[in-house]
Amino acid sequence: MSMAGEFWLIVMLFVLVGLFVFGIILNHFLPLFLKHGLVPKGSFGYPLLGETLSFLKSHPSNSIGSFLQEHCSRYGKVFTSHLFFSPTVVSCDQELNYFILQNEDKLFQCSYPKPIHGILGKVSMLVAVSETHKKLRNVALSLVNTTKSKPEFLNDVERIATQVLNSWQNKEQVIFCDEARRFAFNVIVKQVLGLTPNEPRATQILQDFRTFMKGLISLPLFIPGTPYARAVQARNRISSTVKAIIEERRRRNVDGGDDENSSSNRSDFLEILLCVDTLSEDEKVSFVLDSLLGGYETTFLLMAMVVYFLGQSNLAMEQLKIEHESIRKMKDKDDHYLNWEDYKKMVFTQHVINEALRSGNIVKFVHRKALKDVKFRDYVIPSGWKVLPIFSAVHLDPSIHANAFQFNPWRWLDEDQTCKKFTPFGGGSRCCPGSELGKVEVAFFLHHLIQNYRWRVEDGEQPIAFPYVEFRRGLTLNISRCSE
Ligand code: HEM
């Protein structure tokens, strides 16, 4: 090629690169220019990535983190940003959060990042919208309602709690997250699939489940060997295992089965799901996965939060112990197991659980998008933008909760737990259907823990929002048995 030809080729290349960069910048900032003056104030950060990395930067989950702190003090409680590859309105405002949750499918809609759909599947309740969501949710609500107070479920919870605690007998130290995971997983696989922990299928599901969870919080690269790709494969394996269990159960029910395994003796989700004719086979499998996912990770974290915060308050521990001892004393000698009425009597326990949910913020925020231009106060949330209601910001707002950074279960004596300022389980038509199951599990575990053990949290342990909460060292507890 001649010198002139090379020169023009280089010029063309520069022009093309320039146009490309200009296109990205325009795409990135155009929404702000178009709606200028109406959208909340804020900053967009870098092209494409925006401010995602600073937003996701880890911080103790009982704080709001530097990103929210800086942005709220610069722009106010509602601000614009660019997160997860989309222009976004971030809300740390209790009124707006409530408005978003109450207007699901009307003005806003659940909108988790696409890679999460890749792992959970299209018909997962967590990502489904409109009619599919409604149909799945109705089944979930009726299952939870029939399960939560059933003696079979409550007795299983207690049995599994005492199994875990019995294994501590000769120990001075435990990694509590491992113990809580074991408890929550054993409860949920028993309740959903009727499996006991030593069955090989339960072990297989647990293994696949861990791979699945790692992928949910990884970079979404579908390249063989990456955590994301492994999670998609793990999900497929869990699906096959669940399908095989469903098939087996169907055959057994047709054949009549032995006494112990006959359908009349079973009260797990699967048995009820088999009779639901509004769900397809794939929806039933997905439903089982949602229940495992929803019921495992969050419940074990709630247990960890409760134990962590109680470790900082001898007074709360004492009051909790008195409550549980008096419930035990009121029961008949041969009436071993706790029941739903006992759970309702655990009033201080409920305060402790609420306070651990408020302080620990297991779910920091949820993903939504605006379905149309939405006017709220004097600004507009443009159609198609991402909207993130941040629950932790409201839970830790000192103008809403007095001494917000202090763990104080007694505040719930006066505070209304069903109101706008407390949303650990979300709200509106996507509010967590499993909240009561999770809470009763934690309360029954605490019943045995508090009467048998004292604990001290090892220095340096702290719940970290990443944004999924974790205790990096697994929450090490130094334990000692209570003297009789
Ligand atoms: C104990 C602690 C728990 C916490 C903090 C928690 C939190 C949440 C939150 C915040 C949501 C709303 C998500 C959104 O709006 O996008 C949710 C939804 C959900 N949770 Fe829970 N959850 C807990 C326990 C459970 C349990 C035990 C189960 C099942 C047995 C469960 C199953 C679900 C399901 C299926 C959904 C989706 C509901 C829907 O989209 O309609 N959760 N949970």
mmCIF file of C-alpha atoms in Angstrom, residues 122-365:
data_model
loop_
_atom_site.group_PDB
_atom_site.id
_atom_site.type_symbol
_atom_site.label_atom_id
_atom_site.label_comp_id
_atom_site.label_asym_id
_atom_site.label_seq_id
_atom_site.Cartn_x
_atom_site.Cartn_y
_atom_site.Cartn_z
ATOM 1 C CA LYS A 122 -37.189 -18.442 33.164
ATOM 2 C CA VAL A 123 -39.964 -19.735 35.401
ATOM 3 C CA SER A 124 -38.308 -19.022 38.751
ATOM 4 C CA MET A 125 -40.660 -17.081 41.018
ATOM 5 C CA LEU A 126 -37.833 -14.703 41.859
ATOM 6 C CA VAL A 127 -37.618 -13.451 38.257
ATOM 7 C CA ALA A 128 -41.076 -14.265 36.801
ATOM 8 C CA VAL A 129 -43.481 -11.354 36.332
ATOM 9 C CA SER A 130 -47.217 -10.725 35.861
ATOM 10 C CA GLU A 131 -49.479 -13.786 35.509
ATOM 11 C CA THR A 132 -46.745 -16.453 35.797
ATOM 12 C CA HIS A 133 -45.538 -14.793 38.984
ATOM 13 C CA LYS A 134 -49.060 -14.604 40.422
ATOM 14 C CA LYS A 135 -49.713 -18.277 39.698
ATOM 15 C CA LEU A 136 -46.439 -19.437 41.334
ATOM 16 C CA ARG A 137 -46.897 -17.101 44.264
ATOM 17 C CA ASN A 138 -50.395 -18.357 45.056
ATOM 18 C CA VAL A 139 -49.041 -21.888 45.321
ATOM 19 C CA ALA A 140 -46.190 -20.667 47.568
ATOM 20 C CA LEU A 141 -48.536 -18.798 49.897
ATOM 21 C CA SER A 142 -50.906 -21.715 50.303
ATOM 22 C CA LEU A 143 -47.999 -24.134 50.909
ATOM 23 C CA VAL A 144 -46.471 -21.909 53.571
ATOM 24 C CA ASN A 145 -49.836 -21.355 55.250
ATOM 25 C CA THR A 146 -50.558 -25.047 55.522
ATOM 26 C CA THR A 147 -47.002 -25.853 56.645
ATOM 27 C CA LYS A 148 -45.960 -23.232 59.171
ATOM 28 C CA SER A 149 -48.015 -24.420 62.131
ATOM 29 C CA LYS A 150 -48.054 -28.165 61.315
ATOM 30 C CA PRO A 151 -46.601 -30.354 64.094
ATOM 31 C CA GLU A 152 -44.649 -32.449 61.508
ATOM 32 C CA PHE A 153 -42.753 -29.366 60.329
ATOM 33 C CA LEU A 154 -42.268 -27.859 63.791
ATOM 34 C CA ASN A 155 -41.100 -31.186 65.262
ATOM 35 C CA ASP A 156 -38.594 -31.623 62.420
ATOM 36 C CA VAL A 157 -37.230 -28.136 63.086
ATOM 37 C CA GLU A 158 -36.699 -28.940 66.760
ATOM 38 C CA ARG A 159 -35.235 -32.376 66.090
ATOM 39 C CA ILE A 160 -32.706 -30.935 63.639
ATOM 40 C CA ALA A 161 -31.846 -28.079 66.043
ATOM 41 C CA THR A 162 -31.102 -30.501 68.883
ATOM 42 C CA GLN A 163 -29.049 -32.730 66.542
ATOM 43 C CA VAL A 164 -26.846 -29.756 65.648
ATOM 44 C CA LEU A 165 -26.508 -28.638 69.279
ATOM 45 C CA ASN A 166 -25.768 -32.175 70.531
ATOM 46 C CA SER A 167 -22.797 -32.275 68.172
ATOM 47 C CA TRP A 168 -21.270 -29.317 70.088
ATOM 48 C CA GLN A 169 -21.021 -31.243 73.351
ATOM 49 C CA ASN A 170 -17.255 -31.566 73.611
ATOM 50 C CA LYS A 171 -16.389 -28.401 71.762
ATOM 51 C CA GLU A 172 -15.155 -25.046 73.015
ATOM 52 C CA GLN A 173 -15.359 -23.335 69.664
ATOM 53 C CA VAL A 174 -17.649 -23.621 66.630
ATOM 54 C CA ILE A 175 -17.758 -21.954 63.220
ATOM 55 C CA PHE A 176 -21.342 -20.889 63.570
ATOM 56 C CA CYS A 177 -22.091 -20.258 59.867
ATOM 57 C CA ASP A 178 -21.266 -23.917 59.094
ATOM 58 C CA GLU A 179 -23.580 -25.079 61.887
ATOM 59 C CA ALA A 180 -26.385 -22.718 60.864
ATOM 60 C CA ARG A 181 -26.038 -23.763 57.208
ATOM 61 C CA ARG A 182 -26.293 -27.421 58.232
ATOM 62 C CA PHE A 183 -29.416 -26.691 60.274
ATOM 63 C CA ALA A 184 -31.161 -24.535 57.632
ATOM 64 C CA PHE A 185 -30.335 -26.926 54.788
ATOM 65 C CA ASN A 186 -31.484 -30.018 56.669
ATOM 66 C CA VAL A 187 -34.762 -28.311 57.588
ATOM 67 C CA ILE A 188 -35.501 -27.115 54.064
ATOM 68 C CA VAL A 189 -34.623 -30.343 52.178
ATOM 69 C CA LYS A 190 -36.755 -32.274 54.659
ATOM 70 C CA GLN A 191 -39.646 -29.851 54.281
ATOM 71 C CA VAL A 192 -39.461 -29.457 50.530
ATOM 72 C CA LEU A 193 -38.369 -32.899 49.337
ATOM 73 C CA GLY A 194 -38.810 -35.112 52.389
ATOM 74 C CA LEU A 195 -35.081 -36.019 52.411
ATOM 75 C CA THR A 196 -33.055 -36.691 55.555
ATOM 76 C CA PRO A 197 -29.477 -35.353 55.606
ATOM 77 C CA ASN A 198 -27.728 -38.716 55.313
ATOM 78 C CA GLU A 199 -29.501 -39.666 52.078
ATOM 79 C CA PRO A 200 -27.017 -39.495 49.164
ATOM 80 C CA ARG A 201 -29.404 -37.304 47.164
ATOM 81 C CA ALA A 202 -29.454 -34.676 49.928
ATOM 82 C CA THR A 203 -25.624 -34.613 49.945
ATOM 83 C CA GLN A 204 -25.589 -34.281 46.149
ATOM 84 C CA ILE A 205 -28.115 -31.440 46.215
ATOM 85 C CA LEU A 206 -26.136 -29.636 48.927
ATOM 86 C CA GLN A 207 -22.929 -29.888 46.909
ATOM 87 C CA ASP A 208 -24.612 -28.631 43.732
ATOM 88 C CA PHE A 209 -26.375 -25.957 45.699
ATOM 89 C CA ARG A 210 -23.106 -24.493 46.972
ATOM 90 C CA THR A 211 -21.763 -24.323 43.396
ATOM 91 C CA PHE A 212 -25.036 -22.727 42.347
ATOM 92 C CA MET A 213 -24.783 -20.055 45.081
ATOM 93 C CA LYS A 214 -21.168 -19.197 44.179
ATOM 94 C CA GLY A 215 -22.264 -18.639 40.568
ATOM 95 C CA LEU A 216 -25.107 -16.342 41.556
ATOM 96 C CA ILE A 217 -22.619 -13.834 42.904
ATOM 97 C CA SER A 218 -19.909 -14.292 40.262
ATOM 98 C CA LEU A 219 -19.035 -12.580 36.991
ATOM 99 C CA PRO A 220 -21.513 -13.844 34.384
ATOM 100 C CA LEU A 221 -19.030 -15.414 31.936
ATOM 101 C CA PHE A 222 -20.312 -18.557 30.264
ATOM 102 C CA ILE A 223 -16.841 -20.003 29.700
ATOM 103 C CA PRO A 224 -16.329 -23.612 30.840
ATOM 104 C CA GLY A 225 -14.751 -23.701 34.285
ATOM 105 C CA THR A 226 -15.919 -20.254 35.472
ATOM 106 C CA PRO A 227 -18.110 -20.151 38.619
ATOM 107 C CA TYR A 228 -21.000 -18.872 36.471
ATOM 108 C CA ALA A 229 -20.803 -21.750 33.988
ATOM 109 C CA ARG A 230 -20.458 -24.239 36.842
ATOM 110 C CA ALA A 231 -23.536 -22.746 38.522
ATOM 111 C CA VAL A 232 -25.632 -23.182 35.366
ATOM 112 C CA GLN A 233 -24.490 -26.836 35.198
ATOM 113 C CA ALA A 234 -25.193 -27.318 38.927
ATOM 114 C CA ARG A 235 -28.698 -25.948 38.427
ATOM 115 C CA ASN A 236 -29.269 -28.459 35.624
ATOM 116 C CA ARG A 237 -28.054 -31.296 37.857
ATOM 117 C CA ILE A 238 -30.344 -30.189 40.717
ATOM 118 C CA SER A 239 -33.229 -30.057 38.231
ATOM 119 C CA SER A 240 -32.518 -33.636 37.112
ATOM 120 C CA THR A 241 -32.295 -34.853 40.720
ATOM 121 C CA VAL A 242 -35.577 -33.122 41.591
ATOM 122 C CA LYS A 243 -37.264 -34.527 38.448
ATOM 123 C CA ALA A 244 -36.106 -38.031 39.415
ATOM 124 C CA ILE A 245 -37.478 -37.588 42.954
ATOM 125 C CA ILE A 246 -40.813 -36.364 41.529
ATOM 126 C CA GLU A 247 -41.020 -39.386 39.199
ATOM 127 C CA GLU A 248 -40.186 -41.795 41.968
ATOM 128 C CA ARG A 249 -42.760 -40.248 44.288
ATOM 129 C CA ARG A 250 -45.436 -40.462 41.560
ATOM 130 C CA ARG A 251 -44.711 -44.137 40.949
ATOM 131 C CA ARG A 252 -44.731 -44.885 44.664
ATOM 132 C CA ASN A 253 -48.033 -43.098 45.159
ATOM 133 C CA VAL A 254 -49.602 -45.066 42.289
ATOM 134 C CA ASP A 255 -48.248 -48.372 43.704
ATOM 135 C CA GLY A 256 -49.470 -47.486 47.179
ATOM 136 C CA GLY A 257 -45.939 -47.481 48.769
ATOM 137 C CA ASP A 258 -45.008 -48.851 52.157
ATOM 138 C CA ASP A 259 -46.570 -47.423 55.265
ATOM 139 C CA GLU A 260 -43.713 -45.165 56.221
ATOM 140 C CA ASN A 261 -43.452 -43.606 52.782
ATOM 141 C CA SER A 262 -47.065 -43.580 51.734
ATOM 142 C CA SER A 263 -48.446 -40.211 50.650
ATOM 143 C CA SER A 264 -50.803 -39.996 53.634
ATOM 144 C CA ASN A 265 -47.747 -39.952 55.913
ATOM 145 C CA ARG A 266 -45.978 -37.212 54.034
ATOM 146 C CA SER A 267 -46.552 -33.512 54.412
ATOM 147 C CA ASP A 268 -43.660 -32.061 52.410
ATOM 148 C CA PHE A 269 -44.038 -29.474 49.644
ATOM 149 C CA LEU A 270 -43.437 -32.078 46.954
ATOM 150 C CA GLU A 271 -46.406 -34.197 48.009
ATOM 151 C CA ILE A 272 -48.702 -31.178 47.754
ATOM 152 C CA LEU A 273 -47.060 -29.957 44.531
ATOM 153 C CA LEU A 274 -47.768 -33.290 42.840
ATOM 154 C CA CYS A 275 -51.486 -32.595 43.180
ATOM 155 C CA VAL A 276 -51.299 -29.001 41.879
ATOM 156 C CA ASP A 277 -52.483 -29.051 38.271
ATOM 157 C CA THR A 278 -51.975 -25.347 37.571
ATOM 158 C CA LEU A 279 -48.184 -25.754 37.323
ATOM 159 C CA SER A 280 -46.207 -27.396 34.506
ATOM 160 C CA GLU A 281 -43.450 -29.927 35.264
ATOM 161 C CA ASP A 282 -40.747 -27.261 34.741
ATOM 162 C CA GLU A 283 -42.581 -24.838 37.018
ATOM 163 C CA LYS A 284 -42.763 -27.479 39.757
ATOM 164 C CA VAL A 285 -39.015 -28.132 39.498
ATOM 165 C CA SER A 286 -38.324 -24.403 39.523
ATOM 166 C CA PHE A 287 -40.628 -23.991 42.500
ATOM 167 C CA VAL A 288 -38.615 -26.557 44.460
ATOM 168 C CA LEU A 289 -35.405 -24.714 43.580
ATOM 169 C CA ASP A 290 -36.875 -21.353 44.645
ATOM 170 C CA SER A 291 -37.934 -22.812 47.986
ATOM 171 C CA LEU A 292 -34.472 -24.262 48.574
ATOM 172 C CA LEU A 293 -32.803 -21.019 47.546
ATOM 173 C CA GLY A 294 -35.181 -18.767 49.477
ATOM 174 C CA GLY A 295 -35.261 -20.981 52.537
ATOM 175 C CA TYR A 296 -31.605 -21.818 52.937
ATOM 176 C CA GLU A 297 -29.295 -18.856 52.482
ATOM 177 C CA THR A 298 -31.492 -16.234 54.150
ATOM 178 C CA THR A 299 -32.497 -18.390 57.120
ATOM 179 C CA PHE A 300 -28.957 -19.400 57.987
ATOM 180 C CA LEU A 301 -27.899 -15.744 57.731
ATOM 181 C CA LEU A 302 -30.720 -14.690 60.026
ATOM 182 C CA MET A 303 -29.541 -17.231 62.614
ATOM 183 C CA ALA A 304 -25.997 -15.911 62.287
ATOM 184 C CA MET A 305 -27.168 -12.305 62.693
ATOM 185 C CA VAL A 306 -29.188 -13.107 65.801
ATOM 186 C CA VAL A 307 -26.290 -14.950 67.421
ATOM 187 C CA TYR A 308 -23.800 -12.234 66.406
ATOM 188 C CA PHE A 309 -25.841 -9.345 67.824
ATOM 189 C CA LEU A 310 -26.872 -11.224 70.968
ATOM 190 C CA GLY A 311 -23.164 -11.782 71.573
ATOM 191 C CA GLN A 312 -22.928 -8.021 72.124
ATOM 192 C CA SER A 313 -25.768 -7.786 74.635
ATOM 193 C CA ASN A 314 -25.680 -9.800 77.870
ATOM 194 C CA LEU A 315 -28.923 -8.151 78.914
ATOM 195 C CA ALA A 316 -30.770 -9.354 75.824
ATOM 196 C CA MET A 317 -29.309 -12.854 76.261
ATOM 197 C CA GLU A 318 -30.533 -12.948 79.871
ATOM 198 C CA GLN A 319 -34.038 -11.794 78.980
ATOM 199 C CA LEU A 320 -34.205 -14.306 76.131
ATOM 200 C CA LYS A 321 -33.152 -17.129 78.444
ATOM 201 C CA ILE A 322 -35.837 -16.209 80.971
ATOM 202 C CA GLU A 323 -38.502 -16.181 78.231
ATOM 203 C CA HIS A 324 -37.557 -19.635 76.958
ATOM 204 C CA GLU A 325 -37.199 -21.170 80.410
ATOM 205 C CA SER A 326 -40.666 -19.972 81.319
ATOM 206 C CA ILE A 327 -42.151 -21.405 78.085
ATOM 207 C CA ARG A 328 -40.466 -24.742 78.869
ATOM 208 C CA LYS A 329 -41.785 -24.682 82.454
ATOM 209 C CA MET A 330 -45.353 -24.068 81.277
ATOM 210 C CA LYS A 331 -45.343 -27.202 79.119
ATOM 211 C CA ASP A 332 -46.595 -30.590 80.350
ATOM 212 C CA LYS A 333 -43.918 -33.121 81.268
ATOM 213 C CA ASP A 334 -44.812 -35.443 78.344
ATOM 214 C CA ASP A 335 -45.457 -32.612 75.931
ATOM 215 C CA HIS A 336 -41.913 -32.481 74.619
ATOM 216 C CA TYR A 337 -42.242 -30.580 71.387
ATOM 217 C CA LEU A 338 -42.900 -26.883 70.905
ATOM 218 C CA ASN A 339 -46.003 -25.910 68.963
ATOM 219 C CA TRP A 340 -47.327 -22.836 67.149
ATOM 220 C CA GLU A 341 -48.914 -21.455 70.357
ATOM 221 C CA ASP A 342 -45.516 -21.644 72.075
ATOM 222 C CA TYR A 343 -44.029 -19.736 69.147
ATOM 223 C CA LYS A 344 -46.642 -17.011 69.559
ATOM 224 C CA LYS A 345 -45.628 -16.690 73.220
ATOM 225 C CA MET A 346 -42.004 -15.930 72.250
ATOM 226 C CA VAL A 347 -42.573 -12.195 72.245
ATOM 227 C CA PHE A 348 -39.075 -11.047 73.224
ATOM 228 C CA THR A 349 -37.597 -13.563 70.775
ATOM 229 C CA GLN A 350 -39.589 -11.843 68.010
ATOM 230 C CA HIS A 351 -38.132 -8.502 69.083
ATOM 231 C CA VAL A 352 -34.623 -9.953 68.950
ATOM 232 C CA ILE A 353 -35.249 -11.402 65.475
ATOM 233 C CA ASN A 354 -36.687 -8.107 64.194
ATOM 234 C CA GLU A 355 -33.772 -6.167 65.576
ATOM 235 C CA ALA A 356 -31.256 -8.575 64.003
ATOM 236 C CA LEU A 357 -33.090 -8.174 60.670
ATOM 237 C CA ARG A 358 -33.028 -4.375 60.984
ATOM 238 C CA SER A 359 -29.409 -4.144 62.105
ATOM 239 C CA GLY A 360 -27.979 -6.924 59.926
ATOM 240 C CA ASN A 361 -29.766 -6.215 56.618
ATOM 241 C CA ILE A 362 -29.680 -9.641 55.017
ATOM 242 C CA VAL A 363 -31.251 -8.217 51.847
ATOM 243 C CA LYS A 364 -29.774 -4.779 51.270
ATOM 244 C CA PHE A 365 -31.892 -3.844 48.220
#
